[in-house]
Amino acid sequence: MQRGTKVRKDCIKKVKQALRQNGFSLQKDLAEELNISKNTIWNFLNGKPVYYSNFEEICRRLLLNVQEIADFSDANVEVAREEEKTDSTVQTKSVTKVELGGQDAYPTRETRVVLNQAIPEVPVWKGRDQLLEELQTKLLQSENPVKVLALIGQGGIGKTSLAVKLLEALGVNCGRSALTPVEKGANVEECAYECVIYFKAQEGTSFDDVAEFILIDGLGIQTAETLKTVDEKIAKIIEGLAQTRTLVVLDNLESILQPANHPQAGRSISPDWGKLLNALVYQQHQSQTLLTSREVPTDLADIRYEGAEPDSELVYIERISGVATVAGVEILRQRQLKDSVADLQWISERVEGHVFLLTQLAAIGKGKPGSLFL
């Protein structure tokens, strides 16, 4: 591991502003001018360690004082990956398996996984391997791939877990926040995406919150002038999604939608959010969106027609139900319930395979056979 230097956390906003102020609308523009990899520029702008020589060169071009912004609190910080000088004509090579020092190794390309918070672990996974394979195929189909894959279901049914497993199947190492090659039978293929952006919405999450995250943190786009209107921001997002094949993951989307008991159930509470969702479906780009929600976002439909359904050629909606009875029994057994198979089947059927309810019942009945039937 090489040693490096990083930008202080309190200076990250300053260096991102410097990029724009010095006439670079995209990170790749600075990378090309300095003949430095885009990954190095992204690491620099996001407070990740880079080689000191590159750190100095970037600061010099952005008119930044090294001593004022550098984090020297840990002189032994390690650079996460090799940062070789590269020119803009280098093409991404297809991944081939090679032998290196007795271990498998793969040529790398500049890819990134950007999270607004950590992707959750999946503590329970039973009964959905076939569905997982079908959804992976749906995203990666070569002919007319969908723009949006929506996982819809009630709370606790396992939508986020399914999304996380789908990310892993597509080549996302969630623990390392990195994209990796994918093994398909005897072949090894490069991840289909250059960038994965994971954004978990919360109640009150504004359009500006998600737009800034996708633009700056995800796509690495800095504009020479401040984007003032919603349409300008969406246009720049779509431009980035057209340049970089990206998978945008919008988790917990029901938090920004009208609830089921509302006259406009499924409509975005903020019209700006609605414009973004609609643009992800109907504007031209090469990227895809994976979302989870309790309600189908009605803004995925063509806004020109009141009450229209999302275009099934562009939006695939998978309604998630509970797992099969046999999978429910496996979950209860995995959680160390000692009741008879017949009793466990009865429990699984009564909760209709609802994953969260199964885990809660298992916690209650663990070590106390028969207690769930009292």
mmCIF file of C-alpha atoms in Angstrom:
data_model
loop_
_atom_site.group_PDB
_atom_site.id
_atom_site.type_symbol
_atom_site.label_atom_id
_atom_site.label_comp_id
_atom_site.label_asym_id
_atom_site.label_seq_id
_atom_site.Cartn_x
_atom_site.Cartn_y
_atom_site.Cartn_z
ATOM 1 C CA MET A 1 0.000 0.000 0.000
ATOM 2 C CA GLN A 2 1.270 3.438 -0.940
ATOM 3 C CA ARG A 3 1.066 6.345 1.487
ATOM 4 C CA GLY A 4 -0.939 9.439 0.719
ATOM 5 C CA THR A 5 -2.562 12.681 1.814
ATOM 6 C CA LYS A 6 -6.199 13.672 2.034
ATOM 7 C CA VAL A 7 -8.288 16.828 2.261
ATOM 8 C CA ARG A 8 -9.521 17.797 5.736
ATOM 9 C CA LYS A 9 -13.211 17.103 6.256
ATOM 10 C CA ASP A 10 -13.991 20.752 6.943
ATOM 11 C CA CYS A 11 -12.364 21.721 3.624
ATOM 12 C CA ILE A 12 -14.209 19.293 1.325
ATOM 13 C CA LYS A 13 -16.880 21.851 0.438
ATOM 14 C CA LYS A 14 -14.148 24.401 -0.303
ATOM 15 C CA VAL A 15 -12.273 22.135 -2.750
ATOM 16 C CA LYS A 16 -15.497 21.221 -4.557
ATOM 17 C CA GLN A 17 -16.288 24.900 -4.956
ATOM 18 C CA ALA A 18 -12.743 25.475 -6.253
ATOM 19 C CA LEU A 19 -13.363 22.975 -9.039
ATOM 20 C CA ARG A 20 -16.319 24.994 -10.288
ATOM 21 C CA GLN A 21 -14.654 28.365 -9.708
ATOM 22 C CA ASN A 22 -11.703 27.327 -11.869
ATOM 23 C CA GLY A 23 -13.902 26.483 -14.832
ATOM 24 C CA PHE A 24 -14.295 22.702 -14.501
ATOM 25 C CA SER A 25 -17.919 21.586 -14.841
ATOM 26 C CA LEU A 26 -16.957 17.900 -14.605
ATOM 27 C CA GLN A 27 -14.333 16.092 -12.576
ATOM 28 C CA LYS A 28 -13.201 14.294 -15.715
ATOM 29 C CA ASP A 29 -12.260 17.655 -17.281
ATOM 30 C CA LEU A 30 -9.736 18.296 -14.519
ATOM 31 C CA ALA A 31 -8.518 14.693 -14.761
ATOM 32 C CA GLU A 32 -7.902 15.073 -18.490
ATOM 33 C CA GLU A 33 -6.081 18.394 -18.134
ATOM 34 C CA LEU A 34 -3.760 17.049 -15.434
ATOM 35 C CA ASN A 35 -3.457 13.602 -17.017
ATOM 36 C CA ILE A 36 -4.545 12.057 -13.704
ATOM 37 C CA SER A 37 -7.129 9.301 -13.301
ATOM 38 C CA LYS A 38 -10.720 10.319 -12.611
ATOM 39 C CA ASN A 39 -10.679 8.107 -9.548
ATOM 40 C CA THR A 40 -7.827 10.184 -8.092
ATOM 41 C CA ILE A 41 -9.798 13.410 -8.646
ATOM 42 C CA TRP A 42 -12.888 11.882 -7.040
ATOM 43 C CA ASN A 43 -10.868 10.698 -4.036
ATOM 44 C CA PHE A 44 -9.296 14.143 -3.620
ATOM 45 C CA LEU A 45 -12.661 15.947 -3.738
ATOM 46 C CA ASN A 46 -14.247 13.553 -1.255
ATOM 47 C CA GLY A 47 -11.546 13.506 1.411
ATOM 48 C CA LYS A 48 -9.995 10.178 0.427
ATOM 49 C CA PRO A 49 -6.211 9.681 0.417
ATOM 50 C CA VAL A 50 -4.268 10.274 -2.806
ATOM 51 C CA TYR A 51 -0.552 10.298 -3.573
ATOM 52 C CA TYR A 52 1.075 13.456 -2.226
ATOM 53 C CA SER A 53 2.495 14.382 -5.642
ATOM 54 C CA ASN A 54 -1.011 14.238 -7.142
ATOM 55 C CA PHE A 55 -2.381 16.129 -4.139
ATOM 56 C CA GLU A 56 0.075 18.977 -4.769
ATOM 57 C CA GLU A 57 -0.612 19.058 -8.502
ATOM 58 C CA ILE A 58 -4.397 19.245 -8.042
ATOM 59 C CA CYS A 59 -4.036 21.993 -5.433
ATOM 60 C CA ARG A 60 -1.768 23.979 -7.734
ATOM 61 C CA ARG A 61 -4.317 23.834 -10.581
ATOM 62 C CA LEU A 62 -7.252 24.722 -8.327
ATOM 63 C CA LEU A 63 -5.294 27.547 -6.658
ATOM 64 C CA LEU A 64 -5.520 25.858 -3.264
ATOM 65 C CA ASN A 65 -2.961 26.073 -0.466
ATOM 66 C CA VAL A 66 -1.754 22.588 0.417
ATOM 67 C CA GLN A 67 -0.968 23.470 4.017
ATOM 68 C CA GLU A 68 -4.428 24.954 4.560
ATOM 69 C CA ILE A 69 -6.491 22.004 3.335
ATOM 70 C CA ALA A 70 -4.311 18.902 3.856
ATOM 71 C CA ASP A 71 -5.079 16.511 6.704
ATOM 72 C CA PHE A 72 -1.714 15.730 8.304
ATOM 73 C CA SER A 73 -3.214 14.264 11.490
ATOM 74 C CA ASP A 74 -2.367 10.777 10.230
ATOM 75 C CA ALA A 75 0.870 10.863 8.291
ATOM 76 C CA ASN A 76 0.598 7.152 7.540
ATOM 77 C CA VAL A 77 -2.820 7.173 5.866
ATOM 78 C CA GLU A 78 -2.919 4.571 3.096
ATOM 79 C CA VAL A 79 -4.041 5.106 -0.484
ATOM 80 C CA ALA A 80 -6.885 2.700 -1.137
ATOM 81 C CA ARG A 81 -5.939 1.894 -4.733
ATOM 82 C CA GLU A 82 -3.125 2.581 -7.165
ATOM 83 C CA GLU A 83 -3.382 5.977 -8.832
ATOM 84 C CA GLU A 84 -1.473 5.782 -12.062
ATOM 85 C CA LYS A 85 -1.202 8.704 -14.434
ATOM 86 C CA THR A 86 -3.442 8.038 -17.398
ATOM 87 C CA ASP A 87 -4.488 9.908 -20.517
ATOM 88 C CA SER A 88 -8.084 10.339 -21.639
ATOM 89 C CA THR A 89 -7.662 7.977 -24.604
ATOM 90 C CA VAL A 90 -7.331 4.886 -22.447
ATOM 91 C CA GLN A 91 -10.284 2.598 -23.118
ATOM 92 C CA THR A 92 -11.973 0.298 -20.604
ATOM 93 C CA LYS A 93 -10.859 -3.256 -21.274
ATOM 94 C CA SER A 94 -13.141 -6.242 -20.942
ATOM 95 C CA VAL A 95 -12.365 -8.251 -17.834
ATOM 96 C CA THR A 96 -10.349 -11.393 -18.301
ATOM 97 C CA LYS A 97 -9.167 -13.690 -15.559
ATOM 98 C CA VAL A 98 -5.390 -13.704 -15.151
ATOM 99 C CA GLU A 99 -3.019 -15.493 -12.864
ATOM 100 C CA LEU A 100 -0.892 -13.335 -10.571
ATOM 101 C CA GLY A 101 1.242 -14.739 -7.788
ATOM 102 C CA GLY A 102 -0.949 -17.824 -7.471
ATOM 103 C CA GLN A 103 -4.111 -15.722 -7.031
ATOM 104 C CA ASP A 104 -6.814 -14.553 -9.398
ATOM 105 C CA ALA A 105 -6.562 -10.892 -10.347
ATOM 106 C CA TYR A 106 -8.481 -8.643 -12.670
ATOM 107 C CA PRO A 107 -7.658 -5.519 -14.644
ATOM 108 C CA THR A 108 -9.452 -2.586 -13.084
ATOM 109 C CA ARG A 109 -11.407 0.331 -14.498
ATOM 110 C CA GLU A 110 -12.497 3.530 -12.849
ATOM 111 C CA THR A 111 -15.721 2.698 -11.068
ATOM 112 C CA ARG A 112 -17.316 3.845 -7.879
ATOM 113 C CA VAL A 113 -20.065 3.134 -5.365
ATOM 114 C CA VAL A 114 -21.420 6.191 -3.566
ATOM 115 C CA LEU A 115 -23.697 5.940 -0.521
ATOM 116 C CA ASN A 116 -25.575 8.571 1.452
ATOM 117 C CA GLN A 117 -25.534 6.033 4.297
ATOM 118 C CA ALA A 118 -24.313 2.491 4.783
ATOM 119 C CA ILE A 119 -26.121 -0.226 2.860
ATOM 120 C CA PRO A 120 -27.813 -2.438 5.483
ATOM 121 C CA GLU A 121 -26.849 -6.028 6.155
ATOM 122 C CA VAL A 122 -29.242 -8.810 5.153
ATOM 123 C CA PRO A 123 -29.730 -10.951 8.285
ATOM 124 C CA VAL A 124 -32.420 -13.188 6.757
ATOM 125 C CA TRP A 125 -32.371 -14.604 3.240
ATOM 126 C CA LYS A 126 -34.546 -17.569 2.330
ATOM 127 C CA GLY A 127 -36.834 -18.480 -0.521
ATOM 128 C CA ARG A 128 -36.127 -15.724 -3.019
ATOM 129 C CA ASP A 129 -33.150 -16.929 -5.065
ATOM 130 C CA GLN A 130 -35.267 -17.549 -8.154
ATOM 131 C CA LEU A 131 -36.871 -14.102 -7.935
ATOM 132 C CA LEU A 132 -33.420 -12.596 -7.506
ATOM 133 C CA GLU A 133 -32.219 -14.250 -10.713
ATOM 134 C CA GLU A 134 -35.303 -13.086 -12.609
ATOM 135 C CA LEU A 135 -34.844 -9.478 -11.506
ATOM 136 C CA GLN A 136 -31.152 -9.535 -12.407
ATOM 137 C CA THR A 137 -32.068 -10.759 -15.879
ATOM 138 C CA LYS A 138 -34.707 -8.045 -16.177
ATOM 139 C CA LEU A 139 -32.159 -5.301 -15.460
ATOM 140 C CA LEU A 140 -29.457 -6.707 -17.720
ATOM 141 C CA GLN A 141 -31.511 -7.746 -20.732
ATOM 142 C CA SER A 142 -29.841 -6.500 -23.899
ATOM 143 C CA GLU A 143 -33.034 -5.735 -25.800
ATOM 144 C CA ASN A 144 -35.112 -2.821 -24.474
ATOM 145 C CA PRO A 145 -33.839 -2.835 -20.879
ATOM 146 C CA VAL A 146 -36.141 -1.215 -18.344
ATOM 147 C CA LYS A 147 -35.358 2.266 -17.053
ATOM 148 C CA VAL A 148 -36.837 1.645 -13.595
ATOM 149 C CA LEU A 149 -37.231 -1.510 -11.518
ATOM 150 C CA ALA A 150 -39.638 -0.900 -8.620
ATOM 151 C CA LEU A 151 -39.827 -3.294 -5.659
ATOM 152 C CA ILE A 152 -43.203 -2.676 -4.014
ATOM 153 C CA GLY A 153 -44.520 -4.203 -0.794
ATOM 154 C CA GLN A 154 -45.587 -3.603 2.787
ATOM 155 C CA GLY A 155 -43.133 -2.636 5.501
ATOM 156 C CA GLY A 156 -40.873 -5.441 6.715
ATOM 157 C CA ILE A 157 -41.664 -7.739 3.785
ATOM 158 C CA GLY A 158 -38.018 -7.693 2.626
ATOM 159 C CA LYS A 159 -37.836 -5.087 -0.164
ATOM 160 C CA THR A 160 -34.533 -3.574 0.942
ATOM 161 C CA SER A 161 -33.005 -7.007 1.560
ATOM 162 C CA LEU A 162 -33.962 -8.017 -1.964
ATOM 163 C CA ALA A 163 -32.470 -4.803 -3.347
ATOM 164 C CA VAL A 164 -29.200 -5.403 -1.460
ATOM 165 C CA LYS A 165 -28.971 -9.002 -2.698
ATOM 166 C CA LEU A 166 -29.652 -7.758 -6.219
ATOM 167 C CA LEU A 167 -26.799 -5.262 -5.906
ATOM 168 C CA GLU A 168 -24.478 -8.054 -4.795
ATOM 169 C CA ALA A 169 -25.556 -10.229 -7.725
ATOM 170 C CA LEU A 170 -24.815 -7.335 -10.090
ATOM 171 C CA GLY A 171 -21.254 -6.996 -8.768
ATOM 172 C CA VAL A 172 -21.534 -4.492 -5.916
ATOM 173 C CA ASN A 173 -19.372 -5.294 -2.912
ATOM 174 C CA CYS A 174 -21.517 -3.545 -0.304
ATOM 175 C CA GLY A 175 -18.975 -3.976 2.498
ATOM 176 C CA ARG A 176 -16.136 -2.340 0.541
ATOM 177 C CA SER A 177 -18.380 0.023 -1.444
ATOM 178 C CA ALA A 178 -16.774 -1.176 -4.676
ATOM 179 C CA LEU A 179 -17.750 -2.704 -8.008
ATOM 180 C CA THR A 180 -16.312 -6.130 -8.751
ATOM 181 C CA PRO A 181 -16.314 -8.623 -11.644
ATOM 182 C CA VAL A 182 -19.238 -11.052 -11.736
ATOM 183 C CA GLU A 183 -18.842 -14.777 -12.268
ATOM 184 C CA LYS A 184 -21.340 -16.244 -14.736
ATOM 185 C CA GLY A 185 -20.767 -19.953 -15.009
ATOM 186 C CA ALA A 186 -17.266 -20.450 -16.360
ATOM 187 C CA ASN A 187 -16.989 -16.814 -17.439
ATOM 188 C CA VAL A 188 -16.102 -13.675 -15.532
ATOM 189 C CA GLU A 189 -17.701 -10.436 -16.676
ATOM 190 C CA GLU A 190 -17.161 -6.856 -15.683
ATOM 191 C CA CYS A 191 -19.923 -5.190 -13.671
ATOM 192 C CA ALA A 192 -22.492 -3.718 -16.060
ATOM 193 C CA TYR A 193 -22.323 -0.330 -14.328
ATOM 194 C CA GLU A 194 -19.596 2.277 -13.999
ATOM 195 C CA CYS A 195 -21.245 3.859 -10.972
ATOM 196 C CA VAL A 196 -23.776 2.834 -8.322
ATOM 197 C CA ILE A 197 -25.488 5.531 -6.270
ATOM 198 C CA TYR A 198 -27.390 4.427 -3.156
ATOM 199 C CA PHE A 199 -29.705 6.990 -1.577
ATOM 200 C CA LYS A 200 -32.040 6.157 1.310
ATOM 201 C CA ALA A 201 -34.848 8.664 1.534
ATOM 202 C CA GLN A 202 -36.178 9.797 4.892
ATOM 203 C CA GLU A 203 -39.291 11.710 5.873
ATOM 204 C CA GLY A 204 -38.664 15.320 4.895
ATOM 205 C CA THR A 205 -35.909 14.525 2.376
ATOM 206 C CA SER A 206 -36.042 17.374 -0.125
ATOM 207 C CA PHE A 207 -35.468 17.299 -3.861
ATOM 208 C CA ASP A 208 -32.359 19.438 -3.353
ATOM 209 C CA ASP A 209 -30.980 16.798 -0.945
ATOM 210 C CA VAL A 210 -31.172 14.015 -3.493
ATOM 211 C CA ALA A 211 -30.246 16.199 -6.489
ATOM 212 C CA GLU A 212 -27.068 17.473 -4.830
ATOM 213 C CA PHE A 213 -26.086 13.969 -3.754
ATOM 214 C CA ILE A 214 -26.601 12.453 -7.212
ATOM 215 C CA LEU A 215 -24.918 15.346 -9.027
ATOM 216 C CA ILE A 216 -21.913 16.079 -6.845
ATOM 217 C CA ASP A 217 -21.214 12.962 -4.777
ATOM 218 C CA GLY A 218 -22.513 10.400 -7.248
ATOM 219 C CA LEU A 219 -21.794 11.676 -10.740
ATOM 220 C CA GLY A 220 -19.012 14.074 -9.747
ATOM 221 C CA ILE A 221 -20.546 16.975 -11.653
ATOM 222 C CA GLN A 222 -19.606 20.518 -10.691
ATOM 223 C CA THR A 223 -21.077 23.369 -12.720
ATOM 224 C CA ALA A 224 -19.380 26.681 -13.485
ATOM 225 C CA GLU A 225 -22.564 28.488 -12.476
ATOM 226 C CA THR A 226 -24.995 27.584 -9.713
ATOM 227 C CA LEU A 227 -27.992 25.588 -10.946
ATOM 228 C CA LYS A 228 -30.958 27.617 -9.766
ATOM 229 C CA THR A 229 -34.065 25.821 -11.022
ATOM 230 C CA VAL A 230 -35.358 22.279 -10.626
ATOM 231 C CA ASP A 231 -35.360 21.793 -14.394
ATOM 232 C CA GLU A 232 -31.705 22.840 -14.642
ATOM 233 C CA LYS A 233 -30.704 20.370 -11.936
ATOM 234 C CA ILE A 234 -32.684 17.527 -13.501
ATOM 235 C CA ALA A 235 -31.246 18.275 -16.937
ATOM 236 C CA LYS A 236 -27.722 18.099 -15.511
ATOM 237 C CA ILE A 237 -28.523 14.812 -13.719
ATOM 238 C CA ILE A 238 -29.847 13.285 -16.932
ATOM 239 C CA GLU A 239 -26.750 14.527 -18.767
ATOM 240 C CA GLY A 240 -24.576 12.731 -16.214
ATOM 241 C CA LEU A 241 -26.659 9.550 -16.459
ATOM 242 C CA ALA A 242 -26.245 9.682 -20.221
ATOM 243 C CA GLN A 243 -22.454 9.920 -19.951
ATOM 244 C CA THR A 244 -21.915 7.331 -17.200
ATOM 245 C CA ARG A 245 -23.821 4.045 -17.037
ATOM 246 C CA THR A 246 -25.165 4.283 -13.519
ATOM 247 C CA LEU A 247 -27.506 2.332 -11.272
ATOM 248 C CA VAL A 248 -29.367 4.760 -9.013
ATOM 249 C CA VAL A 249 -30.861 3.058 -5.956
ATOM 250 C CA LEU A 250 -33.653 4.982 -4.211
ATOM 251 C CA ASP A 251 -34.514 3.093 -1.040
ATOM 252 C CA ASN A 252 -37.438 3.728 1.324
ATOM 253 C CA LEU A 253 -39.119 5.933 -1.274
ATOM 254 C CA GLU A 254 -42.511 5.810 0.439
ATOM 255 C CA SER A 255 -41.170 8.397 2.878
ATOM 256 C CA ILE A 256 -41.465 11.093 0.188
ATOM 257 C CA LEU A 257 -44.812 9.846 -1.223
ATOM 258 C CA GLN A 258 -48.383 10.466 -0.157
ATOM 259 C CA PRO A 259 -49.555 7.512 2.025
ATOM 260 C CA ALA A 260 -52.086 4.876 0.976
ATOM 261 C CA ASN A 261 -54.966 6.623 2.779
ATOM 262 C CA HIS A 262 -54.383 9.901 0.933
ATOM 263 C CA PRO A 263 -56.557 10.867 -2.083
ATOM 264 C CA GLN A 264 -53.349 11.127 -4.137
ATOM 265 C CA ALA A 265 -51.716 7.999 -2.753
ATOM 266 C CA GLY A 266 -48.322 7.367 -4.337
ATOM 267 C CA ARG A 267 -47.904 10.925 -5.608
ATOM 268 C CA SER A 268 -44.686 12.649 -4.546
ATOM 269 C CA ILE A 269 -45.313 15.074 -1.678
ATOM 270 C CA SER A 270 -42.902 17.444 -3.409
ATOM 271 C CA PRO A 271 -43.659 18.167 -7.101
ATOM 272 C CA ASP A 272 -39.903 18.518 -7.628
ATOM 273 C CA TRP A 273 -39.337 14.930 -6.524
ATOM 274 C CA GLY A 274 -42.084 13.941 -8.942
ATOM 275 C CA LYS A 275 -40.329 15.676 -11.833
ATOM 276 C CA LEU A 276 -37.122 13.788 -11.071
ATOM 277 C CA LEU A 277 -38.828 10.381 -10.936
ATOM 278 C CA ASN A 278 -40.620 11.116 -14.203
ATOM 279 C CA ALA A 279 -37.388 12.220 -15.885
ATOM 280 C CA LEU A 280 -35.639 8.997 -14.868
ATOM 281 C CA VAL A 281 -38.258 7.125 -16.897
ATOM 282 C CA TYR A 282 -38.979 9.311 -19.910
ATOM 283 C CA GLN A 283 -35.790 11.247 -20.663
ATOM 284 C CA GLN A 284 -32.908 9.866 -22.720
ATOM 285 C CA HIS A 285 -29.979 8.336 -20.812
ATOM 286 C CA GLN A 286 -28.145 5.005 -20.484
ATOM 287 C CA SER A 287 -28.678 4.408 -16.763
ATOM 288 C CA GLN A 288 -31.231 2.578 -14.603
ATOM 289 C CA THR A 289 -33.040 3.136 -11.318
ATOM 290 C CA LEU A 290 -33.819 0.532 -8.662
ATOM 291 C CA LEU A 291 -36.329 1.732 -6.076
ATOM 292 C CA THR A 292 -38.126 0.300 -3.057
ATOM 293 C CA SER A 293 -41.450 1.635 -1.822
ATOM 294 C CA ARG A 294 -44.669 0.609 -0.090
ATOM 295 C CA GLU A 295 -46.632 2.416 -2.809
ATOM 296 C CA VAL A 296 -46.103 2.585 -6.561
ATOM 297 C CA PRO A 297 -44.909 6.143 -7.277
ATOM 298 C CA THR A 298 -47.555 7.565 -9.609
ATOM 299 C CA ASP A 299 -44.950 9.993 -10.968
ATOM 300 C CA LEU A 300 -43.445 7.063 -12.875
ATOM 301 C CA ALA A 301 -46.407 7.365 -15.288
ATOM 302 C CA ASP A 302 -46.667 9.755 -18.231
ATOM 303 C CA ILE A 303 -47.713 13.091 -16.718
ATOM 304 C CA ARG A 304 -49.668 14.022 -19.850
ATOM 305 C CA TYR A 305 -52.422 11.553 -19.033
ATOM 306 C CA GLU A 306 -54.278 11.710 -15.723
ATOM 307 C CA GLY A 307 -54.565 8.317 -14.051
ATOM 308 C CA ALA A 308 -52.179 6.607 -16.486
ATOM 309 C CA GLU A 309 -50.131 3.598 -15.387
ATOM 310 C CA PRO A 310 -46.322 3.536 -15.753
ATOM 311 C CA ASP A 311 -45.222 2.326 -19.186
ATOM 312 C CA SER A 312 -44.557 -1.396 -18.736
ATOM 313 C CA GLU A 313 -41.797 -1.253 -21.360
ATOM 314 C CA LEU A 314 -39.880 1.283 -19.287
ATOM 315 C CA VAL A 315 -40.951 0.487 -15.721
ATOM 316 C CA TYR A 316 -41.058 -3.002 -14.260
ATOM 317 C CA ILE A 317 -43.034 -3.318 -11.031
ATOM 318 C CA GLU A 318 -42.362 -6.329 -8.798
ATOM 319 C CA ARG A 319 -44.865 -6.635 -5.970
ATOM 320 C CA ILE A 320 -43.121 -8.378 -3.093
ATOM 321 C CA SER A 321 -45.150 -10.816 -0.997
ATOM 322 C CA GLY A 322 -44.110 -13.049 1.890
ATOM 323 C CA VAL A 323 -41.870 -16.059 1.384
ATOM 324 C CA ALA A 324 -43.294 -19.523 0.757
ATOM 325 C CA THR A 325 -44.283 -21.671 3.750
ATOM 326 C CA VAL A 326 -41.244 -23.909 3.444
ATOM 327 C CA ALA A 327 -38.927 -20.860 3.408
ATOM 328 C CA GLY A 328 -40.762 -19.512 6.466
ATOM 329 C CA VAL A 329 -40.074 -22.767 8.283
ATOM 330 C CA GLU A 330 -36.396 -22.518 7.348
ATOM 331 C CA ILE A 331 -36.247 -18.999 8.785
ATOM 332 C CA LEU A 332 -37.814 -20.158 12.054
ATOM 333 C CA ARG A 333 -35.454 -23.150 12.224
ATOM 334 C CA GLN A 334 -32.497 -20.894 11.484
ATOM 335 C CA ARG A 335 -33.617 -18.791 14.436
ATOM 336 C CA GLN A 336 -33.520 -21.939 16.590
ATOM 337 C CA LEU A 337 -37.218 -22.558 17.182
ATOM 338 C CA LYS A 338 -37.610 -26.162 18.341
ATOM 339 C CA ASP A 339 -41.317 -26.630 17.628
ATOM 340 C CA SER A 340 -42.507 -29.397 15.303
ATOM 341 C CA VAL A 341 -42.437 -28.887 11.549
ATOM 342 C CA ALA A 342 -46.240 -28.870 11.493
ATOM 343 C CA ASP A 343 -46.366 -26.119 14.107
ATOM 344 C CA LEU A 344 -43.745 -24.059 12.284
ATOM 345 C CA GLN A 345 -45.699 -24.438 9.050
ATOM 346 C CA TRP A 346 -48.799 -23.176 10.859
ATOM 347 C CA ILE A 347 -46.908 -20.095 12.085
ATOM 348 C CA SER A 348 -45.487 -19.366 8.641
ATOM 349 C CA GLU A 349 -48.892 -19.657 7.019
ATOM 350 C CA ARG A 350 -50.620 -17.445 9.595
ATOM 351 C CA VAL A 351 -48.235 -14.531 8.951
ATOM 352 C CA GLU A 352 -48.231 -15.250 5.193
ATOM 353 C CA GLY A 353 -44.470 -15.554 5.088
ATOM 354 C CA HIS A 354 -43.902 -11.982 6.321
ATOM 355 C CA VAL A 355 -40.152 -11.976 6.977
ATOM 356 C CA PHE A 356 -40.048 -9.375 9.739
ATOM 357 C CA LEU A 357 -42.935 -10.983 11.627
ATOM 358 C CA LEU A 358 -41.269 -14.383 11.368
ATOM 359 C CA THR A 359 -38.045 -13.042 12.892
ATOM 360 C CA GLN A 360 -39.960 -11.329 15.697
ATOM 361 C CA LEU A 361 -41.935 -14.461 16.510
ATOM 362 C CA ALA A 362 -38.717 -16.466 16.469
ATOM 363 C CA ALA A 363 -37.204 -14.066 18.998
ATOM 364 C CA ILE A 364 -40.227 -14.489 21.266
ATOM 365 C CA GLY A 365 -40.383 -18.275 21.028
ATOM 366 C CA LYS A 366 -36.658 -19.082 21.049
ATOM 367 C CA GLY A 367 -35.887 -21.715 23.665
ATOM 368 C CA LYS A 368 -39.575 -22.011 24.649
ATOM 369 C CA PRO A 369 -41.239 -24.680 22.469
ATOM 370 C CA GLY A 370 -45.002 -24.257 22.337
ATOM 371 C CA SER A 371 -44.965 -20.729 23.775
ATOM 372 C CA LEU A 372 -46.291 -19.205 20.530
ATOM 373 C CA PHE A 373 -49.436 -21.304 20.796
ATOM 374 C CA LEU A 374 -50.491 -20.301 24.306
#
